[in-house]
Amino acid sequence: MNFSFEETQIQQKRVVVLVIPAAFEIPTAFKEKRYIRIGSSKCNIKDYPKREIELFKILDGRTETIETIPAKYQELTFQKLFGYYGSKGIVLSDKTFIKNLGLRNEEGQFNLLAQLLSDDSHFPLRVSIFEGKTKGTNLFSVREFGNNCLLYSLDELLRYGDVLNIIQADETDRVVERKEVPLFDNKAFREAIINAVLHNKWTEGNEPMISVFSDRIEILSRGSLPPAQTMEGFYLGESVPVNCGSNVALKSGNINDIYRVIAINNEKALCMKEDEQAEWNIADLMLNVIPMQLNWLRVMILKSVTMELRNY
C-alpha cells in the first residue's frame, strides 16, 4: 500500500496526516485484511462476501453508474442548470462546470448524469391520480413533470405536493379555534420524493412513479439498496447513496437531509425488522415502494378534489 505522511502547521501547531490513496484496482488492505465501514465500526469485508464481490466489480469497471454510462443524447445544453444554480446563489463557470460536476465519462462523452441535468433529460416523471384504492379504478388525471432539467422537475413535483396536501378543518371538540389537519405529512412526502428521484436507478432507463389513490400515495423508486449498504446500516439510517452524482443536488442547496436511507420514518424499518425471515430480503427487491396513508377526516368524493387539481 503506497501510503505517505504529510506535515503541516495549523494555528501554530504541528499536524501530521496519514494519506492513504483511493483504491483503483483492488480494495486497500492493511496487514492482509480489508475492512468495510458498518455504522460507526470497521469490519472485515470477508464477513460480507456480497459486498466484497460488488466492490471488486466497481473497481474493475464492471458496474455501470450514471457517471460511466454515456448519455443517449450527446447534443446537450445546460441553460436551465445555470439558472437553477443561480437561483440558489451559486455561480457556475462555463469553463469548468462540466469537469467539476463530473458530466463526462472517461471516454470524454456526456454521461447519464449530464443528460439528467440538461435542459431536456428525456425522462418522464408523472403523478397519476386514481379514483379508488387500485390502478384498476378510473384514472382521473396524469401530471407530467419530466423531460426537463431533473432539478427543476424535482422542484415542480415538490410544489405539486402542496396542491395535493389538502388542509381539512377538524371541528371535533372545538372550543374557539378549529384544528387544521393536512391530508398527509408534508415533510415525509418531500423526503420520500427527493430520495425516490435522487436514489432511483437511472442506469436501467426507468424513472420513479408517483400514484395517488383514495387512501394513500405510493412513491415508487427503481432499483435496490446499494451494494455497500448493510442490514445494520439500513436500520440505523446510515447514508449510502445509490447515485454518487446526487451530490450535485446537495451542492445546489436542494435539501439538507437527502441521504437518509429510509424516506418516511425509521418506525417502518423497525416494523420490518420484527419479521426475521424477510428482514433483509428487501435488499434484493427491484422496486422500492413507499406507501403514505391519507388522513381523511370524513368520507369525501375524490372526484371533486381531482377537479380542483385539474385546474392547477
PDB file of C-alpha atoms in Angstrom:
ATOM      1  CA  MET A   1       0.000   0.000   0.000  1.00  0.00           C
ATOM      2  CA  ASN A   2       1.540   3.257  -1.153  1.00  0.00           C
ATOM      3  CA  PHE A   3       0.688   5.497   1.814  1.00  0.00           C
ATOM      4  CA  SER A   4       2.549   8.627   2.890  1.00  0.00           C
ATOM      5  CA  PHE A   5       2.770  11.108   5.740  1.00  0.00           C
ATOM      6  CA  GLU A   6       2.172  14.810   5.205  1.00  0.00           C
ATOM      7  CA  GLU A   7       3.098  17.516   7.690  1.00  0.00           C
ATOM      8  CA  THR A   8       1.642  20.999   8.067  1.00  0.00           C
ATOM      9  CA  GLN A   9       1.012  23.794  10.577  1.00  0.00           C
ATOM     10  CA  ILE A  10      -2.474  24.702  11.813  1.00  0.00           C
ATOM     11  CA  GLN A  11      -2.781  27.534  14.349  1.00  0.00           C
ATOM     12  CA  GLN A  12       0.965  27.227  15.032  1.00  0.00           C
ATOM     13  CA  LYS A  13       0.582  23.543  15.879  1.00  0.00           C
ATOM     14  CA  ARG A  14       2.270  20.676  14.074  1.00  0.00           C
ATOM     15  CA  VAL A  15      -0.195  18.356  12.336  1.00  0.00           C
ATOM     16  CA  VAL A  16       0.828  15.039  10.777  1.00  0.00           C
ATOM     17  CA  VAL A  17      -1.603  13.436   8.335  1.00  0.00           C
ATOM     18  CA  LEU A  18      -1.543   9.843   7.108  1.00  0.00           C
ATOM     19  CA  VAL A  19      -2.533   9.879   3.420  1.00  0.00           C
ATOM     20  CA  ILE A  20      -3.991   6.629   2.063  1.00  0.00           C
ATOM     21  CA  PRO A  21      -4.655   6.786  -1.703  1.00  0.00           C
ATOM     22  CA  ALA A  22      -8.052   5.699  -3.015  1.00  0.00           C
ATOM     23  CA  ALA A  23      -8.284   2.158  -4.354  1.00  0.00           C
ATOM     24  CA  PHE A  24      -8.478   1.833  -8.161  1.00  0.00           C
ATOM     25  CA  GLU A  25      -7.985  -1.871  -8.954  1.00  0.00           C
ATOM     26  CA  ILE A  26      -8.293  -3.854  -5.710  1.00  0.00           C
ATOM     27  CA  PRO A  27      -9.584  -2.836  -2.259  1.00  0.00           C
ATOM     28  CA  THR A  28      -6.966  -1.371   0.059  1.00  0.00           C
ATOM     29  CA  ALA A  29      -5.687  -3.837   2.687  1.00  0.00           C
ATOM     30  CA  PHE A  30      -3.852  -3.415   5.980  1.00  0.00           C
ATOM     31  CA  LYS A  31      -1.864  -6.412   7.260  1.00  0.00           C
ATOM     32  CA  GLU A  32      -3.583  -8.523   4.596  1.00  0.00           C
ATOM     33  CA  LYS A  33      -7.033  -7.590   5.856  1.00  0.00           C
ATOM     34  CA  ARG A  34      -9.605  -5.473   4.039  1.00  0.00           C
ATOM     35  CA  TYR A  35     -12.151  -3.519   6.044  1.00  0.00           C
ATOM     36  CA  ILE A  36     -15.600  -2.099   5.400  1.00  0.00           C
ATOM     37  CA  ARG A  37     -17.383   0.610   7.354  1.00  0.00           C
ATOM     38  CA  ILE A  38     -20.606  -0.543   9.055  1.00  0.00           C
ATOM     39  CA  GLY A  39     -22.276   2.105  11.154  1.00  0.00           C
ATOM     40  CA  SER A  40     -19.505   3.589  13.285  1.00  0.00           C
ATOM     41  CA  SER A  41     -17.412   0.403  13.256  1.00  0.00           C
ATOM     42  CA  LYS A  42     -14.985  -1.203  10.819  1.00  0.00           C
ATOM     43  CA  CYS A  43     -15.423  -4.893   9.970  1.00  0.00           C
ATOM     44  CA  ASN A  44     -13.536  -7.439   7.935  1.00  0.00           C
ATOM     45  CA  ILE A  45     -15.015  -7.376   4.449  1.00  0.00           C
ATOM     46  CA  LYS A  46     -14.689 -11.176   4.240  1.00  0.00           C
ATOM     47  CA  ASP A  47     -17.606 -11.363   6.660  1.00  0.00           C
ATOM     48  CA  TYR A  48     -19.713  -9.685   3.948  1.00  0.00           C
ATOM     49  CA  PRO A  49     -18.992 -11.667   0.747  1.00  0.00           C
ATOM     50  CA  LYS A  50     -21.719  -9.996  -1.313  1.00  0.00           C
ATOM     51  CA  ARG A  51     -20.299  -6.571  -0.529  1.00  0.00           C
ATOM     52  CA  GLU A  52     -16.805  -7.794  -1.423  1.00  0.00           C
ATOM     53  CA  ILE A  53     -17.979  -9.074  -4.813  1.00  0.00           C
ATOM     54  CA  GLU A  54     -19.744  -5.799  -5.598  1.00  0.00           C
ATOM     55  CA  LEU A  55     -16.706  -3.793  -4.541  1.00  0.00           C
ATOM     56  CA  PHE A  56     -14.448  -5.711  -6.927  1.00  0.00           C
ATOM     57  CA  LYS A  57     -16.985  -5.182  -9.710  1.00  0.00           C
ATOM     58  CA  ILE A  58     -16.888  -1.432  -9.131  1.00  0.00           C
ATOM     59  CA  LEU A  59     -13.097  -1.285  -9.059  1.00  0.00           C
ATOM     60  CA  ASP A  60     -12.615  -3.245 -12.272  1.00  0.00           C
ATOM     61  CA  GLY A  61     -15.285  -1.245 -14.084  1.00  0.00           C
ATOM     62  CA  ARG A  62     -17.945  -3.952 -14.383  1.00  0.00           C
ATOM     63  CA  THR A  63     -20.577  -1.920 -12.512  1.00  0.00           C
ATOM     64  CA  GLU A  64     -22.165   0.835 -14.574  1.00  0.00           C
ATOM     65  CA  THR A  65     -23.141   4.119 -12.946  1.00  0.00           C
ATOM     66  CA  ILE A  66     -24.735   7.348 -14.095  1.00  0.00           C
ATOM     67  CA  GLU A  67     -21.202   8.729 -14.336  1.00  0.00           C
ATOM     68  CA  THR A  68     -19.841   5.977 -16.610  1.00  0.00           C
ATOM     69  CA  ILE A  69     -22.804   5.288 -18.937  1.00  0.00           C
ATOM     70  CA  PRO A  70     -22.781   7.619 -21.953  1.00  0.00           C
ATOM     71  CA  ALA A  71     -25.836   9.805 -22.458  1.00  0.00           C
ATOM     72  CA  LYS A  72     -28.205   8.623 -25.162  1.00  0.00           C
ATOM     73  CA  TYR A  73     -28.228  12.196 -26.455  1.00  0.00           C
ATOM     74  CA  GLN A  74     -24.875  13.953 -26.836  1.00  0.00           C
ATOM     75  CA  GLU A  75     -26.124  17.338 -28.074  1.00  0.00           C
ATOM     76  CA  LEU A  76     -26.912  18.664 -24.596  1.00  0.00           C
ATOM     77  CA  THR A  77     -27.459  22.202 -23.335  1.00  0.00           C
ATOM     78  CA  PHE A  78     -27.414  23.374 -19.728  1.00  0.00           C
ATOM     79  CA  GLN A  79     -29.086  26.785 -19.591  1.00  0.00           C
ATOM     80  CA  LYS A  80     -31.641  25.616 -17.006  1.00  0.00           C
ATOM     81  CA  LEU A  81     -28.891  24.146 -14.830  1.00  0.00           C
ATOM     82  CA  PHE A  82     -27.141  27.522 -14.776  1.00  0.00           C
ATOM     83  CA  GLY A  83     -30.448  29.202 -13.943  1.00  0.00           C
ATOM     84  CA  TYR A  84     -31.176  26.766 -11.130  1.00  0.00           C
ATOM     85  CA  TYR A  85     -27.772  27.196  -9.539  1.00  0.00           C
ATOM     86  CA  GLY A  86     -28.075  30.951  -9.936  1.00  0.00           C
ATOM     87  CA  SER A  87     -31.399  30.927  -8.086  1.00  0.00           C
ATOM     88  CA  LYS A  88     -29.566  29.264  -5.175  1.00  0.00           C
ATOM     89  CA  GLY A  89     -26.849  31.918  -5.195  1.00  0.00           C
ATOM     90  CA  ILE A  90     -24.247  29.628  -6.796  1.00  0.00           C
ATOM     91  CA  VAL A  91     -22.351  30.767  -9.886  1.00  0.00           C
ATOM     92  CA  LEU A  92     -21.220  28.093 -12.337  1.00  0.00           C
ATOM     93  CA  SER A  93     -18.232  28.629 -14.590  1.00  0.00           C
ATOM     94  CA  ASP A  94     -18.704  27.973 -18.308  1.00  0.00           C
ATOM     95  CA  LYS A  95     -15.192  26.592 -18.497  1.00  0.00           C
ATOM     96  CA  THR A  96     -15.177  24.263 -15.505  1.00  0.00           C
ATOM     97  CA  PHE A  97     -18.760  23.190 -14.646  1.00  0.00           C
ATOM     98  CA  ILE A  98     -18.632  20.044 -16.801  1.00  0.00           C
ATOM     99  CA  LYS A  99     -15.475  18.821 -15.078  1.00  0.00           C
ATOM    100  CA  ASN A 100     -16.494  19.975 -11.606  1.00  0.00           C
ATOM    101  CA  LEU A 101     -19.886  18.250 -11.791  1.00  0.00           C
ATOM    102  CA  GLY A 102     -18.490  15.123 -13.449  1.00  0.00           C
ATOM    103  CA  LEU A 103     -20.650  15.349 -16.571  1.00  0.00           C
ATOM    104  CA  ARG A 104     -18.323  13.366 -18.873  1.00  0.00           C
ATOM    105  CA  ASN A 105     -17.158   9.767 -18.620  1.00  0.00           C
ATOM    106  CA  GLU A 106     -13.587   8.590 -19.129  1.00  0.00           C
ATOM    107  CA  GLU A 107     -14.114   8.418 -22.900  1.00  0.00           C
ATOM    108  CA  GLY A 108     -14.988  12.123 -22.966  1.00  0.00           C
ATOM    109  CA  GLN A 109     -18.677  11.593 -23.712  1.00  0.00           C
ATOM    110  CA  PHE A 110     -21.501  13.271 -21.851  1.00  0.00           C
ATOM    111  CA  ASN A 111     -22.693  10.729 -19.271  1.00  0.00           C
ATOM    112  CA  LEU A 112     -26.162   9.885 -17.998  1.00  0.00           C
ATOM    113  CA  LEU A 113     -25.784  12.391 -15.161  1.00  0.00           C
ATOM    114  CA  ALA A 114     -25.264  15.124 -17.747  1.00  0.00           C
ATOM    115  CA  GLN A 115     -28.412  14.039 -19.584  1.00  0.00           C
ATOM    116  CA  LEU A 116     -30.439  14.179 -16.358  1.00  0.00           C
ATOM    117  CA  LEU A 117     -29.209  17.703 -15.586  1.00  0.00           C
ATOM    118  CA  SER A 118     -29.514  19.011 -19.143  1.00  0.00           C
ATOM    119  CA  ASP A 119     -32.358  21.182 -20.417  1.00  0.00           C
ATOM    120  CA  ASP A 120     -34.194  18.016 -21.529  1.00  0.00           C
ATOM    121  CA  SER A 121     -33.498  14.866 -19.522  1.00  0.00           C
ATOM    122  CA  HIS A 122     -35.653  12.780 -21.911  1.00  0.00           C
ATOM    123  CA  PHE A 123     -37.106  11.056 -18.838  1.00  0.00           C
ATOM    124  CA  PRO A 124     -40.810  11.469 -17.952  1.00  0.00           C
ATOM    125  CA  LEU A 125     -41.801  11.998 -14.325  1.00  0.00           C
ATOM    126  CA  ARG A 126     -45.533  11.588 -13.767  1.00  0.00           C
ATOM    127  CA  VAL A 127     -48.092  11.790 -10.975  1.00  0.00           C
ATOM    128  CA  SER A 128     -51.182   9.648 -11.637  1.00  0.00           C
ATOM    129  CA  ILE A 129     -54.404  10.122  -9.638  1.00  0.00           C
ATOM    130  CA  PHE A 130     -56.862   7.216  -9.369  1.00  0.00           C
ATOM    131  CA  GLU A 131     -60.456   7.186  -8.126  1.00  0.00           C
ATOM    132  CA  GLY A 132     -60.166   4.151  -5.859  1.00  0.00           C
ATOM    133  CA  LYS A 133     -57.616   2.068  -3.997  1.00  0.00           C
ATOM    134  CA  THR A 134     -56.084   0.291  -7.005  1.00  0.00           C
ATOM    135  CA  LYS A 135     -54.892   1.072 -10.527  1.00  0.00           C
ATOM    136  CA  GLY A 136     -57.902  -0.857 -11.786  1.00  0.00           C
ATOM    137  CA  THR A 137     -60.152   2.075 -10.878  1.00  0.00           C
ATOM    138  CA  ASN A 138     -60.771   5.160 -13.019  1.00  0.00           C
ATOM    139  CA  LEU A 139     -57.736   7.291 -13.811  1.00  0.00           C
ATOM    140  CA  PHE A 140     -58.658  10.929 -13.163  1.00  0.00           C
ATOM    141  CA  SER A 141     -55.544  12.770 -14.240  1.00  0.00           C
ATOM    142  CA  VAL A 142     -51.854  12.460 -15.105  1.00  0.00           C
ATOM    143  CA  ARG A 143     -49.463  15.333 -14.490  1.00  0.00           C
ATOM    144  CA  GLU A 144     -46.123  15.402 -16.318  1.00  0.00           C
ATOM    145  CA  PHE A 145     -43.081  16.959 -14.642  1.00  0.00           C
ATOM    146  CA  GLY A 146     -40.269  15.285 -16.588  1.00  0.00           C
ATOM    147  CA  ASN A 147     -38.400  15.963 -19.852  1.00  0.00           C
ATOM    148  CA  ASN A 148     -36.749  18.881 -18.114  1.00  0.00           C
ATOM    149  CA  CYS A 149     -33.633  19.523 -16.045  1.00  0.00           C
ATOM    150  CA  LEU A 150     -34.051  16.996 -13.224  1.00  0.00           C
ATOM    151  CA  LEU A 151     -33.548  19.645 -10.534  1.00  0.00           C
ATOM    152  CA  TYR A 152     -36.408  21.738 -11.963  1.00  0.00           C
ATOM    153  CA  SER A 153     -38.578  18.617 -12.294  1.00  0.00           C
ATOM    154  CA  LEU A 154     -37.933  17.816  -8.649  1.00  0.00           C
ATOM    155  CA  ASP A 155     -38.849  21.328  -7.510  1.00  0.00           C
ATOM    156  CA  GLU A 156     -42.092  21.303  -9.517  1.00  0.00           C
ATOM    157  CA  LEU A 157     -43.001  17.885  -8.157  1.00  0.00           C
ATOM    158  CA  LEU A 158     -42.490  19.081  -4.587  1.00  0.00           C
ATOM    159  CA  ARG A 159     -44.665  22.143  -5.223  1.00  0.00           C
ATOM    160  CA  TYR A 160     -47.385  19.897  -6.625  1.00  0.00           C
ATOM    161  CA  GLY A 161     -47.308  18.061  -3.312  1.00  0.00           C
ATOM    162  CA  ASP A 162     -48.515  21.280  -1.680  1.00  0.00           C
ATOM    163  CA  VAL A 163     -51.515  21.222  -4.035  1.00  0.00           C
ATOM    164  CA  LEU A 164     -52.290  17.598  -3.193  1.00  0.00           C
ATOM    165  CA  ASN A 165     -51.971  18.189   0.537  1.00  0.00           C
ATOM    166  CA  ILE A 166     -55.478  19.472   1.248  1.00  0.00           C
ATOM    167  CA  ILE A 167     -55.911  21.209   4.605  1.00  0.00           C
ATOM    168  CA  GLN A 168     -59.022  19.949   6.425  1.00  0.00           C
ATOM    169  CA  ALA A 169     -60.933  21.605   9.265  1.00  0.00           C
ATOM    170  CA  ASP A 170     -61.358  19.376  12.316  1.00  0.00           C
ATOM    171  CA  GLU A 171     -64.402  20.517  14.312  1.00  0.00           C
ATOM    172  CA  THR A 172     -64.069  17.737  16.905  1.00  0.00           C
ATOM    173  CA  ASP A 173     -64.223  19.128  20.474  1.00  0.00           C
ATOM    174  CA  ARG A 174     -63.878  22.637  19.108  1.00  0.00           C
ATOM    175  CA  VAL A 175     -63.856  25.417  21.722  1.00  0.00           C
ATOM    176  CA  VAL A 176     -62.652  28.567  19.955  1.00  0.00           C
ATOM    177  CA  GLU A 177     -60.391  27.728  17.024  1.00  0.00           C
ATOM    178  CA  ARG A 178     -60.841  24.820  14.679  1.00  0.00           C
ATOM    179  CA  LYS A 179     -57.924  22.443  14.177  1.00  0.00           C
ATOM    180  CA  GLU A 180     -56.424  22.280  10.697  1.00  0.00           C
ATOM    181  CA  VAL A 181     -55.300  18.797   9.666  1.00  0.00           C
ATOM    182  CA  PRO A 182     -53.269  18.206   6.468  1.00  0.00           C
ATOM    183  CA  LEU A 183     -54.060  15.233   4.260  1.00  0.00           C
ATOM    184  CA  PHE A 184     -50.547  13.857   4.768  1.00  0.00           C
ATOM    185  CA  ASP A 185     -47.245  14.713   6.435  1.00  0.00           C
ATOM    186  CA  ASN A 186     -45.622  17.184   4.026  1.00  0.00           C
ATOM    187  CA  LYS A 187     -42.123  16.720   5.427  1.00  0.00           C
ATOM    188  CA  ALA A 188     -42.337  12.957   4.953  1.00  0.00           C
ATOM    189  CA  PHE A 189     -43.695  13.450   1.423  1.00  0.00           C
ATOM    190  CA  ARG A 190     -40.853  15.779   0.456  1.00  0.00           C
ATOM    191  CA  GLU A 191     -38.223  13.444   1.860  1.00  0.00           C
ATOM    192  CA  ALA A 192     -39.737  10.417   0.119  1.00  0.00           C
ATOM    193  CA  ILE A 193     -39.949  12.221  -3.234  1.00  0.00           C
ATOM    194  CA  ILE A 194     -36.374  13.513  -3.053  1.00  0.00           C
ATOM    195  CA  ASN A 195     -34.997  10.118  -2.097  1.00  0.00           C
ATOM    196  CA  ALA A 196     -37.044   8.390  -4.810  1.00  0.00           C
ATOM    197  CA  VAL A 197     -35.702  10.720  -7.506  1.00  0.00           C
ATOM    198  CA  LEU A 198     -32.079  11.025  -6.426  1.00  0.00           C
ATOM    199  CA  HIS A 199     -31.646   7.364  -5.477  1.00  0.00           C
ATOM    200  CA  ASN A 200     -33.533   5.969  -8.447  1.00  0.00           C
ATOM    201  CA  LYS A 201     -31.545   3.502 -10.554  1.00  0.00           C
ATOM    202  CA  TRP A 202     -31.484   5.654 -13.681  1.00  0.00           C
ATOM    203  CA  THR A 203     -28.979   3.301 -15.299  1.00  0.00           C
ATOM    204  CA  GLU A 204     -31.856   0.902 -16.046  1.00  0.00           C
ATOM    205  CA  GLY A 205     -33.598   3.550 -18.133  1.00  0.00           C
ATOM    206  CA  ASN A 206     -36.660   3.828 -15.874  1.00  0.00           C
ATOM    207  CA  GLU A 207     -37.956   6.750 -13.859  1.00  0.00           C
ATOM    208  CA  PRO A 208     -39.757   6.914 -10.471  1.00  0.00           C
ATOM    209  CA  MET A 209     -43.558   6.743 -10.386  1.00  0.00           C
ATOM    210  CA  ILE A 210     -45.989   8.520  -8.065  1.00  0.00           C
ATOM    211  CA  SER A 211     -49.554   7.196  -7.767  1.00  0.00           C
ATOM    212  CA  VAL A 212     -52.310   8.845  -5.721  1.00  0.00           C
ATOM    213  CA  PHE A 213     -55.153   6.586  -4.545  1.00  0.00           C
ATOM    214  CA  SER A 214     -58.214   7.316  -2.430  1.00  0.00           C
ATOM    215  CA  ASP A 215     -56.470   6.104   0.738  1.00  0.00           C
ATOM    216  CA  ARG A 216     -52.743   6.558   0.095  1.00  0.00           C
ATOM    217  CA  ILE A 217     -49.932   7.884  -2.074  1.00  0.00           C
ATOM    218  CA  GLU A 218     -47.434   5.374  -3.453  1.00  0.00           C
ATOM    219  CA  ILE A 219     -43.941   6.567  -4.379  1.00  0.00           C
ATOM    220  CA  LEU A 220     -42.031   4.011  -6.421  1.00  0.00           C
ATOM    221  CA  SER A 221     -38.262   4.173  -6.923  1.00  0.00           C
ATOM    222  CA  ARG A 222     -36.472   1.773  -9.271  1.00  0.00           C
ATOM    223  CA  GLY A 223     -33.573  -0.377  -8.176  1.00  0.00           C
ATOM    224  CA  SER A 224     -32.440  -1.899  -4.912  1.00  0.00           C
ATOM    225  CA  LEU A 225     -30.315  -0.841  -1.980  1.00  0.00           C
ATOM    226  CA  PRO A 226     -26.692  -0.010  -2.874  1.00  0.00           C
ATOM    227  CA  PRO A 227     -24.087  -2.806  -2.620  1.00  0.00           C
ATOM    228  CA  ALA A 228     -22.211  -1.025   0.165  1.00  0.00           C
ATOM    229  CA  GLN A 229     -25.300  -0.927   2.377  1.00  0.00           C
ATOM    230  CA  THR A 230     -25.594  -3.406   5.229  1.00  0.00           C
ATOM    231  CA  MET A 231     -28.506  -4.617   7.325  1.00  0.00           C
ATOM    232  CA  GLU A 232     -27.183  -2.820  10.404  1.00  0.00           C
ATOM    233  CA  GLY A 233     -26.562   0.370   8.478  1.00  0.00           C
ATOM    234  CA  PHE A 234     -30.010   0.280   6.885  1.00  0.00           C
ATOM    235  CA  TYR A 235     -31.831   0.117  10.211  1.00  0.00           C
ATOM    236  CA  LEU A 236     -29.561   2.762  11.701  1.00  0.00           C
ATOM    237  CA  GLY A 237     -30.308   5.090   8.780  1.00  0.00           C
ATOM    238  CA  GLU A 238     -26.688   5.178   7.580  1.00  0.00           C
ATOM    239  CA  SER A 239     -26.117   7.237   4.441  1.00  0.00           C
ATOM    240  CA  VAL A 240     -25.161   5.133   1.398  1.00  0.00           C
ATOM    241  CA  PRO A 241     -26.281   6.872  -1.828  1.00  0.00           C
ATOM    242  CA  VAL A 242     -27.134   4.830  -4.910  1.00  0.00           C
ATOM    243  CA  ASN A 243     -26.057   7.609  -7.272  1.00  0.00           C
ATOM    244  CA  CYS A 244     -22.853   9.413  -6.346  1.00  0.00           C
ATOM    245  CA  GLY A 245     -23.873  12.117  -8.789  1.00  0.00           C
ATOM    246  CA  SER A 246     -26.721  13.091  -6.494  1.00  0.00           C
ATOM    247  CA  ASN A 247     -24.099  15.155  -4.677  1.00  0.00           C
ATOM    248  CA  VAL A 248     -24.972  17.714  -7.356  1.00  0.00           C
ATOM    249  CA  ALA A 249     -28.362  18.249  -5.728  1.00  0.00           C
ATOM    250  CA  LEU A 250     -26.712  18.832  -2.379  1.00  0.00           C
ATOM    251  CA  LYS A 251     -24.315  21.362  -3.895  1.00  0.00           C
ATOM    252  CA  SER A 252     -27.255  23.205  -5.414  1.00  0.00           C
ATOM    253  CA  GLY A 253     -28.861  23.579  -1.983  1.00  0.00           C
ATOM    254  CA  ASN A 254     -31.898  21.444  -2.747  1.00  0.00           C
ATOM    255  CA  ILE A 255     -32.234  19.882   0.702  1.00  0.00           C
ATOM    256  CA  ASN A 256     -30.053  19.186   3.710  1.00  0.00           C
ATOM    257  CA  ASP A 257     -31.225  15.685   4.590  1.00  0.00           C
ATOM    258  CA  ILE A 258     -31.089  13.923   1.218  1.00  0.00           C
ATOM    259  CA  TYR A 259     -29.015  10.974   2.323  1.00  0.00           C
ATOM    260  CA  ARG A 260     -31.445   9.234   4.647  1.00  0.00           C
ATOM    261  CA  VAL A 261     -31.874   5.655   3.578  1.00  0.00           C
ATOM    262  CA  ILE A 262     -35.403   5.414   4.966  1.00  0.00           C
ATOM    263  CA  ALA A 263     -37.510   8.153   3.438  1.00  0.00           C
ATOM    264  CA  ILE A 264     -40.640   8.167   5.582  1.00  0.00           C
ATOM    265  CA  ASN A 265     -39.533   7.183   9.069  1.00  0.00           C
ATOM    266  CA  ASN A 266     -37.439   4.643  10.911  1.00  0.00           C
ATOM    267  CA  GLU A 267     -40.511   3.170  12.583  1.00  0.00           C
ATOM    268  CA  LYS A 268     -41.443   1.367   9.381  1.00  0.00           C
ATOM    269  CA  ALA A 269     -37.964  -0.156   9.141  1.00  0.00           C
ATOM    270  CA  LEU A 270     -38.168  -1.306  12.737  1.00  0.00           C
ATOM    271  CA  CYS A 271     -41.502  -2.957  11.972  1.00  0.00           C
ATOM    272  CA  MET A 272     -39.845  -4.706   9.034  1.00  0.00           C
ATOM    273  CA  LYS A 273     -37.122  -5.923  11.330  1.00  0.00           C
ATOM    274  CA  GLU A 274     -39.623  -7.793  13.510  1.00  0.00           C
ATOM    275  CA  ASP A 275     -40.113 -10.213  10.636  1.00  0.00           C
ATOM    276  CA  GLU A 276     -36.812 -12.063  10.868  1.00  0.00           C
ATOM    277  CA  GLN A 277     -37.450 -14.169   7.775  1.00  0.00           C
ATOM    278  CA  ALA A 278     -37.984 -11.205   5.477  1.00  0.00           C
ATOM    279  CA  GLU A 279     -35.662  -8.931   7.408  1.00  0.00           C
ATOM    280  CA  TRP A 280     -33.080  -8.355   4.688  1.00  0.00           C
ATOM    281  CA  ASN A 281     -34.842  -9.625   1.599  1.00  0.00           C
ATOM    282  CA  ILE A 282     -35.746  -6.025   0.840  1.00  0.00           C
ATOM    283  CA  ALA A 283     -32.151  -5.571  -0.362  1.00  0.00           C
ATOM    284  CA  ASP A 284     -32.913  -7.844  -3.297  1.00  0.00           C
ATOM    285  CA  LEU A 285     -36.097  -6.069  -4.395  1.00  0.00           C
ATOM    286  CA  MET A 286     -36.022  -4.422  -7.796  1.00  0.00           C
ATOM    287  CA  LEU A 287     -38.703  -1.919  -6.802  1.00  0.00           C
ATOM    288  CA  ASN A 288     -38.901   0.135  -3.622  1.00  0.00           C
ATOM    289  CA  VAL A 289     -42.475   1.272  -2.941  1.00  0.00           C
ATOM    290  CA  ILE A 290     -43.147   3.732  -0.141  1.00  0.00           C
ATOM    291  CA  PRO A 291     -46.850   3.981   0.820  1.00  0.00           C
ATOM    292  CA  MET A 292     -48.128   7.121   2.566  1.00  0.00           C
ATOM    293  CA  GLN A 293     -51.560   6.895   4.153  1.00  0.00           C
ATOM    294  CA  LEU A 294     -54.013   9.766   3.639  1.00  0.00           C
ATOM    295  CA  ASN A 295     -55.665  11.243   6.731  1.00  0.00           C
ATOM    296  CA  TRP A 296     -59.225  11.897   5.570  1.00  0.00           C
ATOM    297  CA  LEU A 297     -61.316  13.320   8.409  1.00  0.00           C
ATOM    298  CA  ARG A 298     -64.570  12.343   6.695  1.00  0.00           C
ATOM    299  CA  VAL A 299     -65.712  10.434   3.657  1.00  0.00           C
ATOM    300  CA  MET A 300     -65.087  12.643   0.641  1.00  0.00           C
ATOM    301  CA  ILE A 301     -65.568  12.108  -3.079  1.00  0.00           C
ATOM    302  CA  LEU A 302     -62.110  12.131  -4.616  1.00  0.00           C
ATOM    303  CA  LYS A 303     -63.552  13.271  -7.916  1.00  0.00           C
ATOM    304  CA  SER A 304     -64.389  16.703  -6.530  1.00  0.00           C
ATOM    305  CA  VAL A 305     -60.851  17.049  -5.231  1.00  0.00           C
ATOM    306  CA  THR A 306     -59.465  15.937  -8.576  1.00  0.00           C
ATOM    307  CA  MET A 307     -61.407  18.635 -10.383  1.00  0.00           C
ATOM    308  CA  GLU A 308     -59.514  21.206  -8.348  1.00  0.00           C
ATOM    309  CA  LEU A 309     -56.211  19.545  -9.214  1.00  0.00           C
ATOM    310  CA  ARG A 310     -57.025  19.616 -12.917  1.00  0.00           C
ATOM    311  CA  ASN A 311     -57.230  23.393 -12.731  1.00  0.00           C
ATOM    312  CA  TYR A 312     -53.761  23.620 -11.187  1.00  0.00           C
TER     313      TYR A 312
END
